mmCIF file of C-alpha atoms and ligand atoms in Angstrom:
data_model
loop_
_atom_site.group_PDB
_atom_site.id
_atom_site.type_symbol
_atom_site.label_atom_id
_atom_site.label_comp_id
_atom_site.label_asym_id
_atom_site.label_seq_id
_atom_site.Cartn_x
_atom_site.Cartn_y
_atom_site.Cartn_z
ATOM 1 C CA MET A 10 9.552 -15.093 -4.684
ATOM 2 C CA SER A 11 12.106 -16.611 -6.984
ATOM 3 C CA VAL A 12 12.384 -15.612 -10.676
ATOM 4 C CA PRO A 13 10.777 -18.948 -11.851
ATOM 5 C CA SER A 14 7.891 -18.432 -9.361
ATOM 6 C CA PHE A 15 7.428 -14.904 -10.617
ATOM 7 C CA LEU A 16 7.408 -15.950 -14.241
ATOM 8 C CA TYR A 17 5.035 -18.818 -13.452
ATOM 9 C CA SER A 18 2.584 -16.398 -11.838
ATOM 10 C CA GLN A 19 2.851 -13.923 -14.667
ATOM 11 C CA LEU A 20 2.506 -16.427 -17.453
ATOM 12 C CA PHE A 21 0.240 -19.135 -16.084
ATOM 13 C CA ILE A 22 -1.896 -17.682 -13.286
ATOM 14 C CA GLU A 23 -4.721 -15.322 -13.995
ATOM 15 C CA PRO A 24 -6.414 -14.260 -10.777
ATOM 16 C CA PRO A 25 -10.172 -14.667 -11.228
ATOM 17 C CA VAL A 26 -12.639 -11.813 -11.681
ATOM 18 C CA PRO A 27 -13.765 -11.063 -8.087
ATOM 19 C CA ASN A 28 -17.362 -11.954 -7.274
ATOM 20 C CA HIS A 29 -17.581 -10.832 -3.647
ATOM 21 C CA ASP A 30 -20.663 -8.782 -2.819
ATOM 22 C CA PHE A 31 -19.822 -5.278 -1.576
ATOM 23 C CA THR A 32 -23.409 -4.147 -1.009
ATOM 24 C CA GLY A 33 -23.590 -1.377 1.612
ATOM 25 C CA GLN A 34 -19.805 -1.021 1.765
ATOM 26 C CA THR A 35 -17.645 2.045 1.580
ATOM 27 C CA VAL A 36 -14.165 1.510 0.065
ATOM 28 C CA ILE A 37 -11.332 4.054 -0.163
ATOM 29 C CA ILE A 38 -8.682 3.685 -2.885
ATOM 30 C CA THR A 39 -5.667 5.972 -2.809
ATOM 31 C CA GLY A 40 -4.364 6.824 -6.268
ATOM 32 C CA GLY A 41 -7.592 5.575 -7.769
ATOM 33 C CA ASN A 42 -7.548 7.871 -10.781
ATOM 34 C CA ARG A 43 -5.522 5.505 -13.027
ATOM 35 C CA GLY A 44 -3.673 2.290 -13.277
ATOM 36 C CA ILE A 45 -4.654 -0.695 -11.187
ATOM 37 C CA GLY A 46 -6.339 1.468 -8.588
ATOM 38 C CA LEU A 47 -8.788 2.715 -11.197
ATOM 39 C CA GLU A 48 -9.497 -0.853 -12.297
ATOM 40 C CA ALA A 49 -10.062 -1.927 -8.732
ATOM 41 C CA ALA A 50 -12.648 0.882 -8.435
ATOM 42 C CA ARG A 51 -14.368 -0.378 -11.559
ATOM 43 C CA HIS A 52 -14.635 -3.913 -10.157
ATOM 44 C CA LEU A 53 -15.975 -2.509 -6.902
ATOM 45 C CA LEU A 54 -18.754 -0.682 -8.744
ATOM 46 C CA HIS A 55 -19.690 -3.892 -10.570
ATOM 47 C CA LEU A 56 -19.707 -5.639 -7.189
ATOM 48 C CA ASN A 57 -22.373 -3.244 -5.769
ATOM 49 C CA ALA A 58 -20.173 -1.180 -3.418
ATOM 50 C CA ALA A 59 -22.308 1.591 -1.898
ATOM 51 C CA SER A 60 -19.517 4.198 -1.977
ATOM 52 C CA VAL A 61 -16.118 4.201 -3.687
ATOM 53 C CA ILE A 62 -13.836 7.001 -2.684
ATOM 54 C CA LEU A 63 -11.010 7.916 -5.072
ATOM 55 C CA ALA A 64 -8.333 9.695 -3.011
ATOM 56 C CA VAL A 65 -6.268 11.547 -5.549
ATOM 57 C CA ARG A 66 -3.788 14.401 -5.722
ATOM 58 C CA SER A 67 -5.429 16.025 -8.725
ATOM 59 C CA PRO A 68 -9.178 16.659 -8.309
ATOM 60 C CA GLU A 69 -9.462 17.263 -12.092
ATOM 61 C CA LYS A 70 -7.925 13.814 -12.858
ATOM 62 C CA GLY A 71 -10.115 12.328 -10.150
ATOM 63 C CA LYS A 72 -13.311 13.816 -11.585
ATOM 64 C CA ALA A 73 -12.369 12.626 -15.070
ATOM 65 C CA ALA A 74 -11.814 9.147 -13.663
ATOM 66 C CA ALA A 75 -15.108 9.237 -11.799
ATOM 67 C CA SER A 76 -17.003 10.248 -14.985
ATOM 68 C CA GLU A 77 -15.365 7.513 -16.950
ATOM 69 C CA LEU A 78 -16.199 4.934 -14.222
ATOM 70 C CA GLU A 79 -19.788 6.072 -14.144
ATOM 71 C CA ALA A 80 -20.121 5.874 -17.911
ATOM 72 C CA SER A 81 -18.552 2.398 -18.147
ATOM 73 C CA THR A 82 -20.475 0.846 -15.227
ATOM 74 C CA GLY A 83 -23.737 2.753 -15.339
ATOM 75 C CA ARG A 84 -23.503 3.386 -11.633
ATOM 76 C CA THR A 85 -23.976 7.029 -10.685
ATOM 77 C CA GLY A 86 -23.749 8.782 -7.350
ATOM 78 C CA VAL A 87 -21.397 6.107 -5.933
ATOM 79 C CA VAL A 88 -17.932 7.405 -6.747
ATOM 80 C CA SER A 89 -16.615 10.437 -4.848
ATOM 81 C CA VAL A 90 -13.370 12.223 -5.266
ATOM 82 C CA TYR A 91 -11.309 13.434 -2.314
ATOM 83 C CA GLU A 92 -8.071 15.321 -2.513
ATOM 84 C CA LEU A 93 -4.999 13.555 -1.130
ATOM 85 C CA ASP A 94 -1.391 14.264 -1.860
ATOM 86 C CA MET A 95 0.850 11.542 -0.405
ATOM 87 C CA GLU A 96 3.815 13.849 -0.634
ATOM 88 C CA SER A 97 2.344 16.049 2.082
ATOM 89 C CA HIS A 98 1.578 15.012 5.687
ATOM 90 C CA VAL A 99 -0.664 18.057 5.930
ATOM 91 C CA SER A 100 -2.807 16.708 3.097
ATOM 92 C CA VAL A 101 -2.832 13.227 4.625
ATOM 93 C CA GLU A 102 -3.972 14.638 7.968
ATOM 94 C CA LYS A 103 -6.714 16.700 6.311
ATOM 95 C CA PHE A 104 -7.954 13.719 4.276
ATOM 96 C CA ALA A 105 -7.922 11.459 7.396
ATOM 97 C CA ALA A 106 -10.041 14.021 9.275
ATOM 98 C CA GLU A 107 -12.537 14.070 6.358
ATOM 99 C CA ILE A 108 -12.783 10.276 6.449
ATOM 100 C CA ARG A 109 -13.191 10.196 10.260
ATOM 101 C CA ALA A 110 -16.312 12.294 9.736
ATOM 102 C CA LEU A 111 -17.902 9.512 7.640
ATOM 103 C CA ASP A 112 -20.384 7.164 9.236
ATOM 104 C CA ARG A 113 -18.836 3.963 7.864
ATOM 105 C CA VAL A 114 -15.583 2.765 6.235
ATOM 106 C CA ASP A 115 -15.284 -0.862 5.280
ATOM 107 C CA ALA A 116 -11.966 -1.032 3.481
ATOM 108 C CA VAL A 117 -8.946 0.984 2.447
ATOM 109 C CA ILE A 118 -6.711 0.084 -0.473
ATOM 110 C CA LEU A 119 -3.404 1.951 0.025
ATOM 111 C CA ASN A 120 -2.461 1.916 -3.598
ATOM 112 C CA ALA A 121 -0.953 5.352 -4.416
ATOM 113 C CA GLY A 122 2.688 4.872 -5.166
ATOM 114 C CA MET A 123 5.621 6.023 -7.309
ATOM 115 C CA TYR A 124 8.860 4.870 -8.879
ATOM 116 C CA THR A 125 11.874 7.084 -9.493
ATOM 117 C CA GLN A 126 15.622 6.617 -9.902
ATOM 118 C CA PHE A 127 16.279 10.258 -8.996
ATOM 119 C CA PHE A 128 16.867 11.555 -5.494
ATOM 120 C CA GLU A 129 14.530 14.403 -4.517
ATOM 121 C CA LEU A 130 13.128 15.461 -1.185
ATOM 122 C CA ALA A 131 9.472 15.814 -0.416
ATOM 123 C CA ASP A 132 8.007 16.596 3.006
ATOM 124 C CA GLY A 133 11.515 16.358 4.533
ATOM 125 C CA HIS A 134 12.415 12.897 3.246
ATOM 126 C CA GLU A 135 13.461 11.173 0.039
ATOM 127 C CA ARG A 136 10.344 11.351 -2.175
ATOM 128 C CA THR A 137 9.803 7.634 -2.691
ATOM 129 C CA MET A 138 10.047 7.066 1.051
ATOM 130 C CA THR A 139 7.642 9.918 1.719
ATOM 131 C CA THR A 140 5.058 8.704 -0.731
ATOM 132 C CA ASN A 141 5.260 4.917 -0.574
ATOM 133 C CA VAL A 142 6.154 4.493 3.076
ATOM 134 C CA ILE A 143 6.024 7.344 5.587
ATOM 135 C CA ASN A 144 2.849 9.094 4.543
ATOM 136 C CA THR A 145 1.196 5.848 3.507
ATOM 137 C CA PHE A 146 1.577 4.572 7.084
ATOM 138 C CA LEU A 147 0.693 7.969 8.511
ATOM 139 C CA LEU A 148 -2.593 7.653 6.630
ATOM 140 C CA ALA A 149 -3.160 4.013 7.597
ATOM 141 C CA ILE A 150 -2.640 4.784 11.249
ATOM 142 C CA LEU A 151 -4.722 7.923 11.218
ATOM 143 C CA LEU A 152 -7.594 5.882 9.714
ATOM 144 C CA VAL A 153 -7.476 3.206 12.446
ATOM 145 C CA PRO A 154 -9.897 5.081 14.757
ATOM 146 C CA ALA A 155 -12.477 5.430 11.931
ATOM 147 C CA LEU A 156 -12.048 1.690 11.118
ATOM 148 C CA LYS A 157 -12.442 0.694 14.787
ATOM 149 C CA SER A 158 -15.555 2.785 15.193
ATOM 150 C CA SER A 159 -17.015 1.364 11.974
ATOM 151 C CA ALA A 160 -16.253 -2.118 13.262
ATOM 152 C CA ARG A 161 -18.123 -1.433 16.487
ATOM 153 C CA LYS A 162 -21.023 0.515 15.024
ATOM 154 C CA TRP A 163 -21.746 -1.752 12.022
ATOM 155 C CA ASN A 164 -20.470 -5.025 13.437
ATOM 156 C CA ILE A 165 -18.126 -5.376 10.431
ATOM 157 C CA THR A 166 -14.538 -6.391 9.782
ATOM 158 C CA PRO A 167 -12.765 -3.407 8.185
ATOM 159 C CA ARG A 168 -9.785 -4.139 5.964
ATOM 160 C CA VAL A 169 -6.611 -2.263 5.150
ATOM 161 C CA SER A 170 -4.528 -3.510 2.229
ATOM 162 C CA PHE A 171 -1.081 -2.173 1.284
ATOM 163 C CA VAL A 172 -0.252 -2.503 -2.406
ATOM 164 C CA ALA A 173 3.352 -3.672 -2.177
ATOM 165 C CA SER A 174 5.331 -5.622 -4.755
ATOM 166 C CA ASP A 175 6.849 -9.033 -5.329
ATOM 167 C CA ARG A 176 10.005 -7.141 -6.280
ATOM 168 C CA HIS A 177 10.636 -6.538 -2.602
ATOM 169 C CA VAL A 178 12.735 -9.699 -2.925
ATOM 170 C CA LEU A 179 15.451 -7.739 -4.730
ATOM 171 C CA VAL A 180 16.706 -6.026 -1.538
ATOM 172 C CA ASN A 181 17.475 -6.911 2.051
ATOM 173 C CA LEU A 182 17.439 -3.480 3.686
ATOM 174 C CA PRO A 183 21.013 -3.251 4.965
ATOM 175 C CA GLU A 184 20.062 0.273 6.211
ATOM 176 C CA TRP A 185 18.178 -1.266 9.134
ATOM 177 C CA LYS A 186 21.454 -1.985 10.891
ATOM 178 C CA THR A 187 22.375 1.744 10.940
ATOM 179 C CA GLN A 188 21.495 3.873 13.954
ATOM 180 C CA ASN A 189 18.433 5.360 12.258
ATOM 181 C CA THR A 190 17.106 3.603 9.194
ATOM 182 C CA PHE A 191 14.999 6.510 7.949
ATOM 183 C CA GLU A 192 17.846 9.034 8.306
ATOM 184 C CA THR A 193 20.153 6.701 6.379
ATOM 185 C CA LEU A 194 17.575 6.307 3.602
ATOM 186 C CA ASP A 195 17.437 10.127 3.425
ATOM 187 C CA ASN A 196 21.188 10.426 2.957
ATOM 188 C CA LYS A 197 21.722 11.042 -0.730
ATOM 189 C CA ALA A 198 25.402 10.091 -0.610
ATOM 190 C CA LYS A 199 24.580 6.653 0.790
ATOM 191 C CA THR A 200 21.592 5.962 -1.452
ATOM 192 C CA ASN A 201 21.336 3.658 -4.500
ATOM 193 C CA MET A 202 18.275 5.097 -6.139
ATOM 194 C CA ASN A 203 18.051 2.130 -8.525
ATOM 195 C CA GLU A 204 17.043 0.083 -5.466
ATOM 196 C CA ARG A 205 14.837 2.620 -3.719
ATOM 197 C CA TYR A 206 11.473 1.519 -5.109
ATOM 198 C CA TYR A 207 12.157 -2.106 -4.011
ATOM 199 C CA THR A 208 13.315 -0.896 -0.592
ATOM 200 C CA SER A 209 10.055 1.087 -0.201
ATOM 201 C CA LYS A 210 8.013 -2.029 -1.073
ATOM 202 C CA LEU A 211 10.013 -4.195 1.329
ATOM 203 C CA LEU A 212 9.377 -1.584 4.052
ATOM 204 C CA GLN A 213 5.642 -1.605 3.262
ATOM 205 C CA ILE A 214 5.542 -5.356 3.831
ATOM 206 C CA LEU A 215 7.524 -5.217 7.077
ATOM 207 C CA LEU A 216 5.561 -2.352 8.470
ATOM 208 C CA ALA A 217 2.178 -3.799 7.502
ATOM 209 C CA ARG A 218 3.100 -6.870 9.440
ATOM 210 C CA ALA A 219 4.164 -4.662 12.349
ATOM 211 C CA LEU A 220 0.910 -2.655 12.233
ATOM 212 C CA ALA A 221 -1.068 -5.849 12.268
ATOM 213 C CA ASP A 222 0.847 -7.024 15.386
ATOM 214 C CA ALA A 223 0.341 -3.608 17.072
ATOM 215 C CA LEU A 224 -3.443 -3.824 16.523
ATOM 216 C CA ASP A 225 -3.501 -7.386 17.871
ATOM 217 C CA LYS A 226 -1.839 -6.193 21.056
ATOM 218 C CA GLN A 227 -4.659 -3.725 21.628
ATOM 219 C CA GLY A 228 -6.993 -6.469 22.419
ATOM 220 C CA GLY A 229 -10.308 -7.843 21.409
ATOM 221 C CA ASP A 230 -13.413 -7.070 19.584
ATOM 222 C CA ASP A 231 -14.700 -4.622 22.167
ATOM 223 C CA ALA A 232 -11.931 -2.170 21.262
ATOM 224 C CA GLY A 233 -12.704 -2.610 17.548
ATOM 225 C CA ALA A 234 -8.942 -3.103 16.873
ATOM 226 C CA GLY A 235 -9.391 -6.891 17.059
ATOM 227 C CA ARG A 236 -11.598 -6.687 13.985
ATOM 228 C CA VAL A 237 -9.432 -4.644 11.682
ATOM 229 C CA VAL A 238 -7.637 -6.796 9.113
ATOM 230 C CA VAL A 239 -4.323 -5.565 7.732
ATOM 231 C CA ASN A 240 -2.561 -7.280 4.832
ATOM 232 C CA SER A 241 -0.178 -6.511 2.006
ATOM 233 C CA LEU A 242 -0.183 -7.748 -1.552
ATOM 234 C CA THR A 243 1.557 -7.862 -4.846
ATOM 235 C CA PRO A 244 -0.537 -7.303 -7.946
ATOM 236 C CA GLY A 245 2.171 -8.913 -10.065
ATOM 237 C CA TYR A 246 3.750 -7.022 -12.904
ATOM 238 C CA CYS A 247 1.006 -5.019 -14.675
ATOM 239 C CA VAL A 248 0.946 -2.626 -17.538
ATOM 240 C CA SER A 249 0.571 0.897 -16.065
ATOM 241 C CA GLY A 250 2.172 4.338 -15.960
ATOM 242 C CA LEU A 251 4.240 3.408 -12.862
ATOM 243 C CA LEU A 252 7.517 2.824 -14.638
ATOM 244 C CA ASN A 253 7.220 5.526 -17.327
ATOM 245 C CA ASP A 254 10.101 7.472 -15.792
ATOM 246 C CA ALA A 255 12.511 4.524 -15.553
ATOM 247 C CA VAL A 256 15.739 5.207 -17.454
ATOM 248 C CA GLY A 257 18.792 3.315 -18.624
ATOM 249 C CA PHE A 258 19.087 -0.462 -18.222
ATOM 250 C CA HIS A 259 16.118 -0.470 -15.834
ATOM 251 C CA GLY A 260 13.859 1.348 -18.277
ATOM 252 C CA PHE A 261 14.790 -1.145 -21.019
ATOM 253 C CA ALA A 262 14.319 -4.192 -18.701
ATOM 254 C CA PHE A 263 10.891 -2.965 -17.615
ATOM 255 C CA TRP A 264 9.832 -2.372 -21.219
ATOM 256 C CA LEU A 265 10.982 -5.826 -22.204
ATOM 257 C CA LEU A 266 9.276 -7.445 -19.198
ATOM 258 C CA ALA A 267 6.052 -5.510 -19.999
ATOM 259 C CA LYS A 268 6.087 -6.844 -23.569
ATOM 260 C CA ALA A 269 6.789 -10.376 -22.408
ATOM 261 C CA VAL A 270 4.863 -11.074 -19.240
ATOM 262 C CA ALA A 271 2.823 -8.100 -17.902
ATOM 263 C CA ARG A 272 -0.751 -8.494 -16.786
ATOM 264 C CA THR A 273 -3.343 -5.911 -17.821
ATOM 265 C CA THR A 274 -4.338 -3.232 -15.378
ATOM 266 C CA GLU A 275 -7.752 -4.850 -15.185
ATOM 267 C CA VAL A 276 -6.224 -8.048 -13.888
ATOM 268 C CA GLY A 277 -4.086 -6.096 -11.462
ATOM 269 C CA GLY A 278 -7.300 -4.434 -10.177
ATOM 270 C CA ARG A 279 -8.762 -7.900 -9.483
ATOM 271 C CA VAL A 280 -5.941 -8.618 -7.035
ATOM 272 C CA LEU A 281 -6.464 -5.368 -5.114
ATOM 273 C CA VAL A 282 -10.169 -6.217 -4.700
ATOM 274 C CA ALA A 283 -9.342 -9.830 -3.696
ATOM 275 C CA ALA A 284 -7.191 -8.516 -0.816
ATOM 276 C CA ILE A 285 -10.119 -6.680 0.771
ATOM 277 C CA THR A 286 -12.447 -9.691 0.555
ATOM 278 C CA LYS A 287 -10.346 -11.522 3.128
ATOM 279 C CA GLY A 288 -11.282 -11.955 6.790
ATOM 280 C CA LYS A 289 -9.399 -12.207 10.013
ATOM 281 C CA GLU A 290 -7.548 -15.342 8.939
ATOM 282 C CA ASN A 291 -5.575 -13.145 6.469
ATOM 283 C CA HIS A 292 -4.564 -10.607 9.086
ATOM 284 C CA GLY A 293 -0.890 -9.688 8.834
ATOM 285 C CA MET A 294 -0.455 -11.788 5.744
ATOM 286 C CA TYR A 295 0.964 -11.266 2.292
ATOM 287 C CA LEU A 296 -1.051 -12.056 -0.824
ATOM 288 C CA ASN A 297 0.170 -13.157 -4.211
ATOM 289 C CA ASP A 298 -2.221 -13.728 -7.153
ATOM 290 C CA GLY A 299 -5.044 -12.665 -4.791
ATOM 291 C CA GLU A 300 -4.422 -15.407 -2.266
ATOM 292 C CA VAL A 301 -2.365 -15.610 0.922
ATOM 293 C CA GLN A 302 1.077 -16.860 0.014
ATOM 294 C CA GLU A 303 3.605 -16.239 2.778
ATOM 295 C CA SER A 304 6.062 -18.449 0.913
ATOM 296 C CA ALA A 305 6.211 -15.727 -1.721
ATOM 297 C CA LEU A 306 7.795 -13.403 0.808
ATOM 298 C CA SER A 307 11.549 -12.975 0.490
ATOM 299 C CA PRO A 308 13.778 -15.175 2.681
ATOM 300 C CA PHE A 309 14.858 -11.927 4.409
ATOM 301 C CA VAL A 310 11.295 -11.035 5.505
ATOM 302 C CA ARG A 311 10.836 -14.581 6.862
ATOM 303 C CA SER A 312 14.185 -14.711 8.622
ATOM 304 C CA THR A 313 15.086 -13.818 12.248
ATOM 305 C CA GLU A 314 17.055 -10.914 10.889
ATOM 306 C CA GLY A 315 13.918 -9.786 9.015
ATOM 307 C CA SER A 316 11.897 -9.927 12.266
ATOM 308 C CA LEU A 317 14.473 -7.850 14.078
ATOM 309 C CA ALA A 318 14.527 -5.328 11.207
ATOM 310 C CA GLN A 319 10.728 -5.226 11.263
ATOM 311 C CA ALA A 320 10.572 -4.417 14.934
ATOM 312 C CA LYS A 321 13.262 -1.750 14.617
ATOM 313 C CA VAL A 322 11.861 0.028 11.622
ATOM 314 C CA TRP A 323 8.386 0.003 13.184
ATOM 315 C CA ARG A 324 9.696 1.628 16.384
ATOM 316 C CA GLU A 325 11.568 4.194 14.295
ATOM 317 C CA LEU A 326 8.541 4.931 12.117
ATOM 318 C CA VAL A 327 6.253 5.461 15.090
ATOM 319 C CA ILE A 328 8.738 7.848 16.656
ATOM 320 C CA LEU A 329 9.153 9.708 13.357
ATOM 321 C CA LEU A 330 5.362 9.994 12.808
ATOM 322 C CA GLU A 331 4.749 11.015 16.370
ATOM 323 C CA GLN A 332 7.055 13.979 15.815
ATOM 324 C CA THR A 333 5.092 14.978 12.767
ATOM 325 C CA CYS A 334 1.704 14.208 14.071
ATOM 326 C CA PRO A 335 1.348 13.889 17.847
ATOM 327 C CA GLY A 336 -1.097 11.171 18.888
ATOM 328 C CA ILE A 337 0.146 8.493 16.466
ATOM 329 C CA ARG A 338 1.806 6.463 19.251
ATOM 330 C CA GLU A 339 -1.436 6.435 21.225
ATOM 331 C CA ILE A 340 -3.379 5.088 18.216
ATOM 332 C CA VAL A 341 -1.048 2.165 17.660
ATOM 333 C CA GLY A 342 -0.219 1.629 21.315
ATOM 334 C CA THR A 343 3.498 1.373 20.735
ATOM 335 C CA GLN A 344 5.814 2.647 23.418
ATOM 336 C CA GLY A 345 8.843 2.486 21.182
ATOM 337 C CA SER A 346 12.236 4.054 21.945
ATOM 338 C CA LEU A 347 15.439 4.034 19.994
ATOM 339 C CA THR A 348 17.537 4.059 23.111
HETATM 340 N N1 NAP B 411 2.019 -1.950 -12.158
HETATM 341 C C1 NAP B 411 2.812 -2.889 -11.538
HETATM 342 O O1 NAP B 411 3.319 -3.745 -12.239
HETATM 343 C C2 NAP B 411 2.880 -2.875 -10.091
HETATM 344 C C3 NAP B 411 3.572 -3.956 -9.494
HETATM 345 C C4 NAP B 411 3.723 -3.998 -8.110
HETATM 346 C C5 NAP B 411 3.197 -3.008 -7.324
HETATM 347 N N2 NAP B 411 2.553 -1.962 -7.954
HETATM 348 C C6 NAP B 411 1.992 -0.919 -7.077
HETATM 349 O O2 NAP B 411 0.710 -0.629 -7.479
HETATM 350 C C7 NAP B 411 0.362 0.714 -7.089
HETATM 351 C C8 NAP B 411 -0.343 1.381 -8.223
HETATM 352 O O3 NAP B 411 0.525 1.503 -9.305
HETATM 353 P P1 NAP B 411 0.105 1.412 -10.857
HETATM 354 O O4 NAP B 411 0.892 0.372 -11.446
HETATM 355 O O5 NAP B 411 -1.318 1.511 -10.999
HETATM 356 O O6 NAP B 411 0.806 2.789 -11.302
HETATM 357 P P2 NAP B 411 0.267 4.148 -11.884
HETATM 358 O O7 NAP B 411 -0.548 3.934 -13.113
HETATM 359 O O8 NAP B 411 1.509 5.012 -11.992
HETATM 360 O O9 NAP B 411 -0.689 4.745 -10.749
HETATM 361 C C9 NAP B 411 -0.136 5.274 -9.536
HETATM 362 C C10 NAP B 411 -1.227 6.046 -8.811
HETATM 363 O O10 NAP B 411 -0.624 6.587 -7.663
HETATM 364 C C11 NAP B 411 -0.944 7.978 -7.620
HETATM 365 N N3 NAP B 411 0.074 8.737 -6.908
HETATM 366 C C12 NAP B 411 1.401 8.782 -7.085
HETATM 367 N N4 NAP B 411 1.991 9.670 -6.256
HETATM 368 C C13 NAP B 411 0.948 10.209 -5.544
HETATM 369 C C14 NAP B 411 0.891 11.187 -4.554
HETATM 370 N N5 NAP B 411 1.962 11.863 -4.128
HETATM 371 N N6 NAP B 411 -0.312 11.459 -4.026
HETATM 372 C C15 NAP B 411 -1.456 10.857 -4.409
HETATM 373 N N7 NAP B 411 -1.425 9.923 -5.423
HETATM 374 C C16 NAP B 411 -0.279 9.599 -5.962
HETATM 375 C C17 NAP B 411 -0.958 8.390 -9.107
HETATM 376 O O11 NAP B 411 -1.623 9.643 -9.277
HETATM 377 P P3 NAP B 411 -1.303 10.605 -10.454
HETATM 378 O O12 NAP B 411 -2.144 10.133 -11.616
HETATM 379 O O13 NAP B 411 -1.715 11.974 -10.013
HETATM 380 O O14 NAP B 411 0.152 10.504 -10.780
HETATM 381 C C18 NAP B 411 -1.729 7.185 -9.644
HETATM 382 O O15 NAP B 411 -3.105 7.373 -9.392
HETATM 383 C C19 NAP B 411 1.677 1.384 -6.700
HETATM 384 O O16 NAP B 411 1.762 1.426 -5.273
HETATM 385 C C20 NAP B 411 2.716 0.481 -7.237
HETATM 386 O O17 NAP B 411 3.923 0.494 -6.527
HETATM 387 C C21 NAP B 411 2.354 -1.860 -9.264
#
């Protein structure tokens, strides 16, 4: 997405308030205790969702958010709070097991995310990579069996939406050409942390496309996989706490941009909800302003090089996740090898 297209979206497009009916549906939102995730939850309550699960790292913050949602919408007994820390694969595995025990899951909004310009490790990898990419995909993959079984049991089309960013256009992932992309991204000496958030969002988009392909290869409706819709989206630039820790020129630029063009968190929440109203025709796609807009993907993502990078980082991710959590490869049906 070029700078003029970005500014046009921010200044002249206001995605509509969603009006889809979510009656009977269970929707999970990671990081739903504040920001655009919280506003997406509020929309879902207005749209009759039967169950909205806030997956949050702080149960106290989650409970406070749930109370505020109940008070503002008048809907009680619909929001539940589950503990989920995206910096810990153990927490992700525990949460996924809890979700697998549910009778029905209609949609998952993978929204929890972070921005930092400082290199720190979490769960054995650079923290942004752990939170935004590695454990986000671990969770998505671990939820696939629950989504497939919901598809079969309830004859529904479950949806998984990754909250990426239009700012993925700022980087082209040169690390993919190294022997092991994830190891390179964990190498502090070779890391430009000013780019790391954008890299994580580019990886989300590439890997969401690869996950969609992997599910397609598993076959038709009988397996349930054929019904699961995977997409990624940008909410646009919205006021939130995401960039509070940005420093230096970046901090100033974000502040200025927020003053000039940012959407409200409520409008950002609309876009998250729009992404899970889409059917099979949106599978593997990227949404801008709440609509499929593949032309808003960076030239790199749409290039032959981007496709090669996508295939390689997907293989690497599956191998990495299989080491952490045996069984991942079987879920996605990828027989990847680096050699
Ligand atoms: N705002 C924008 O302009 C914009 C643009 C493009 C994409 N996005 C994406 O939108 C998503 C939501 O961001 P936001 O703008 O709403 O920011 P936000 O207000 O900072 O909210 C981020 C949410 O993610 C949660 N989170 C962060 N690390 C977590 C972890 N380790 N485990 C569990 N939850 C964690 C936070 O929980 P705590 O409250 O516990 O910290 C919070 O609920 C992010 O993925 C972001 O990259 C935002």
